[in-house]
Amino acid sequence: MAITSVTTQILAGSGTYTPTAGMLQCIVIVVGGGGGGASVTNVDEASAGGGGGGFAIELLTAATIGASKEYVGGAGGGANAAGGTTRLGAVASELVQA
């Protein structure tokens, strides 16, 4: 089977992913919200930076996606807190811990 066209969609925030007409497979890349840096109690202290978001790649078929899937982009974590989970329905997700 030859690839005849490639469509790129970048999703942010939350919403519904609807595949383009004729989609047979898609590569889904999700990145979790990064963890927050350490909090400090006074202005003379230094703080460690937060952790990067986790990363996952999935190759999904049109049958797995179906007509559409809800997506949620995980928010970055606040001070001393983990970031949120990024997911596409229940088929692809990634969570990062602070």
mmCIF file of C-alpha atoms in Angstrom:
data_model
loop_
_atom_site.group_PDB
_atom_site.id
_atom_site.type_symbol
_atom_site.label_atom_id
_atom_site.label_comp_id
_atom_site.label_asym_id
_atom_site.label_seq_id
_atom_site.Cartn_x
_atom_site.Cartn_y
_atom_site.Cartn_z
ATOM 1 C CA MET A 1 0.000 0.000 0.000
ATOM 2 C CA ALA A 2 1.461 3.354 -1.024
ATOM 3 C CA ILE A 3 1.061 6.514 1.005
ATOM 4 C CA THR A 4 -0.764 8.999 -1.194
ATOM 5 C CA SER A 5 -1.033 11.954 1.179
ATOM 6 C CA VAL A 6 -0.055 13.052 4.675
ATOM 7 C CA THR A 7 -2.169 15.378 6.794
ATOM 8 C CA THR A 8 -0.730 16.894 9.970
ATOM 9 C CA GLN A 9 -2.942 18.080 12.808
ATOM 10 C CA ILE A 10 -1.593 19.694 15.972
ATOM 11 C CA LEU A 11 -4.096 19.547 18.816
ATOM 12 C CA ALA A 12 -3.828 21.646 21.963
ATOM 13 C CA GLY A 13 -6.096 22.179 24.925
ATOM 14 C CA SER A 14 -9.104 19.878 24.823
ATOM 15 C CA GLY A 15 -11.649 18.948 22.184
ATOM 16 C CA THR A 16 -12.571 16.250 19.703
ATOM 17 C CA TYR A 17 -10.257 14.757 17.080
ATOM 18 C CA THR A 18 -12.114 13.822 13.904
ATOM 19 C CA PRO A 19 -10.059 11.917 11.316
ATOM 20 C CA THR A 20 -9.805 13.306 7.802
ATOM 21 C CA ALA A 21 -11.862 11.478 5.162
ATOM 22 C CA GLY A 22 -10.133 8.319 3.954
ATOM 23 C CA MET A 23 -7.665 8.092 6.857
ATOM 24 C CA LEU A 24 -6.352 4.525 7.111
ATOM 25 C CA GLN A 25 -3.717 4.922 9.838
ATOM 26 C CA CYS A 26 -2.384 7.721 11.981
ATOM 27 C CA ILE A 27 0.655 8.316 14.115
ATOM 28 C CA VAL A 28 -0.338 9.860 17.429
ATOM 29 C CA ILE A 29 2.300 11.653 19.489
ATOM 30 C CA VAL A 30 1.352 12.756 23.005
ATOM 31 C CA VAL A 31 3.441 14.723 25.500
ATOM 32 C CA GLY A 32 2.340 14.989 29.129
ATOM 33 C CA GLY A 33 2.337 18.284 31.003
ATOM 34 C CA GLY A 34 5.740 18.885 32.631
ATOM 35 C CA GLY A 35 6.144 18.795 36.385
ATOM 36 C CA GLY A 36 6.417 22.032 38.333
ATOM 37 C CA GLY A 37 9.667 23.243 39.837
ATOM 38 C CA ALA A 38 10.343 23.258 43.553
ATOM 39 C CA SER A 39 8.855 26.079 45.575
ATOM 40 C CA VAL A 40 11.005 28.379 47.679
ATOM 41 C CA THR A 41 10.217 30.069 50.980
ATOM 42 C CA ASN A 42 12.304 33.231 50.580
ATOM 43 C CA VAL A 43 13.853 35.231 47.757
ATOM 44 C CA ASP A 44 17.439 34.170 48.606
ATOM 45 C CA GLU A 45 16.765 30.491 47.800
ATOM 46 C CA ALA A 46 17.255 28.859 44.434
ATOM 47 C CA SER A 47 14.689 26.474 43.004
ATOM 48 C CA ALA A 48 15.141 23.350 40.927
ATOM 49 C CA GLY A 49 13.428 23.306 37.542
ATOM 50 C CA GLY A 50 10.457 21.100 36.829
ATOM 51 C CA GLY A 51 10.586 17.776 34.971
ATOM 52 C CA GLY A 52 9.836 17.460 31.277
ATOM 53 C CA GLY A 53 6.595 15.909 30.078
ATOM 54 C CA GLY A 54 6.505 12.197 29.306
ATOM 55 C CA PHE A 55 6.332 11.215 25.643
ATOM 56 C CA ALA A 56 4.575 8.410 23.744
ATOM 57 C CA ILE A 57 4.054 7.524 20.071
ATOM 58 C CA GLU A 58 1.293 5.191 18.857
ATOM 59 C CA LEU A 59 0.446 3.944 15.349
ATOM 60 C CA LEU A 60 -3.343 3.615 15.255
ATOM 61 C CA THR A 61 -5.719 2.353 12.590
ATOM 62 C CA ALA A 62 -8.910 4.041 11.434
ATOM 63 C CA ALA A 63 -10.851 1.252 13.180
ATOM 64 C CA THR A 64 -9.170 2.087 16.502
ATOM 65 C CA ILE A 65 -9.929 5.807 16.170
ATOM 66 C CA GLY A 66 -13.479 5.328 14.891
ATOM 67 C CA ALA A 67 -15.519 8.405 13.933
ATOM 68 C CA SER A 68 -13.781 10.608 16.538
ATOM 69 C CA LYS A 69 -11.977 10.621 19.882
ATOM 70 C CA GLU A 70 -11.912 13.144 22.708
ATOM 71 C CA TYR A 71 -8.486 14.623 23.397
ATOM 72 C CA VAL A 72 -7.108 16.381 26.459
ATOM 73 C CA GLY A 73 -3.786 18.232 26.653
ATOM 74 C CA GLY A 74 -2.268 17.911 30.110
ATOM 75 C CA ALA A 75 -1.447 21.173 31.866
ATOM 76 C CA GLY A 76 1.965 21.826 33.368
ATOM 77 C CA GLY A 77 2.286 21.248 37.085
ATOM 78 C CA GLY A 78 2.432 24.011 39.655
ATOM 79 C CA ALA A 79 5.160 24.264 42.282
ATOM 80 C CA ASN A 80 6.059 20.796 43.602
ATOM 81 C CA ALA A 81 3.280 19.168 41.556
ATOM 82 C CA ALA A 82 3.047 16.679 38.707
ATOM 83 C CA GLY A 83 1.829 17.774 35.308
ATOM 84 C CA GLY A 84 -1.433 16.579 33.807
ATOM 85 C CA THR A 85 -2.104 13.605 31.582
ATOM 86 C CA THR A 86 -2.318 14.155 27.832
ATOM 87 C CA ARG A 87 -4.564 11.640 26.093
ATOM 88 C CA LEU A 88 -6.439 10.754 22.941
ATOM 89 C CA GLY A 89 -9.504 8.869 24.119
ATOM 90 C CA ALA A 90 -8.343 5.719 25.895
ATOM 91 C CA VAL A 91 -5.972 4.696 23.097
ATOM 92 C CA ALA A 92 -2.950 6.940 23.746
ATOM 93 C CA SER A 93 -1.898 8.747 26.909
ATOM 94 C CA GLU A 94 1.160 9.987 28.753
ATOM 95 C CA LEU A 95 1.553 11.255 32.306
ATOM 96 C CA VAL A 96 4.622 12.886 33.818
ATOM 97 C CA GLN A 97 5.470 12.946 37.492
ATOM 98 C CA ALA A 98 7.218 15.949 39.073
#
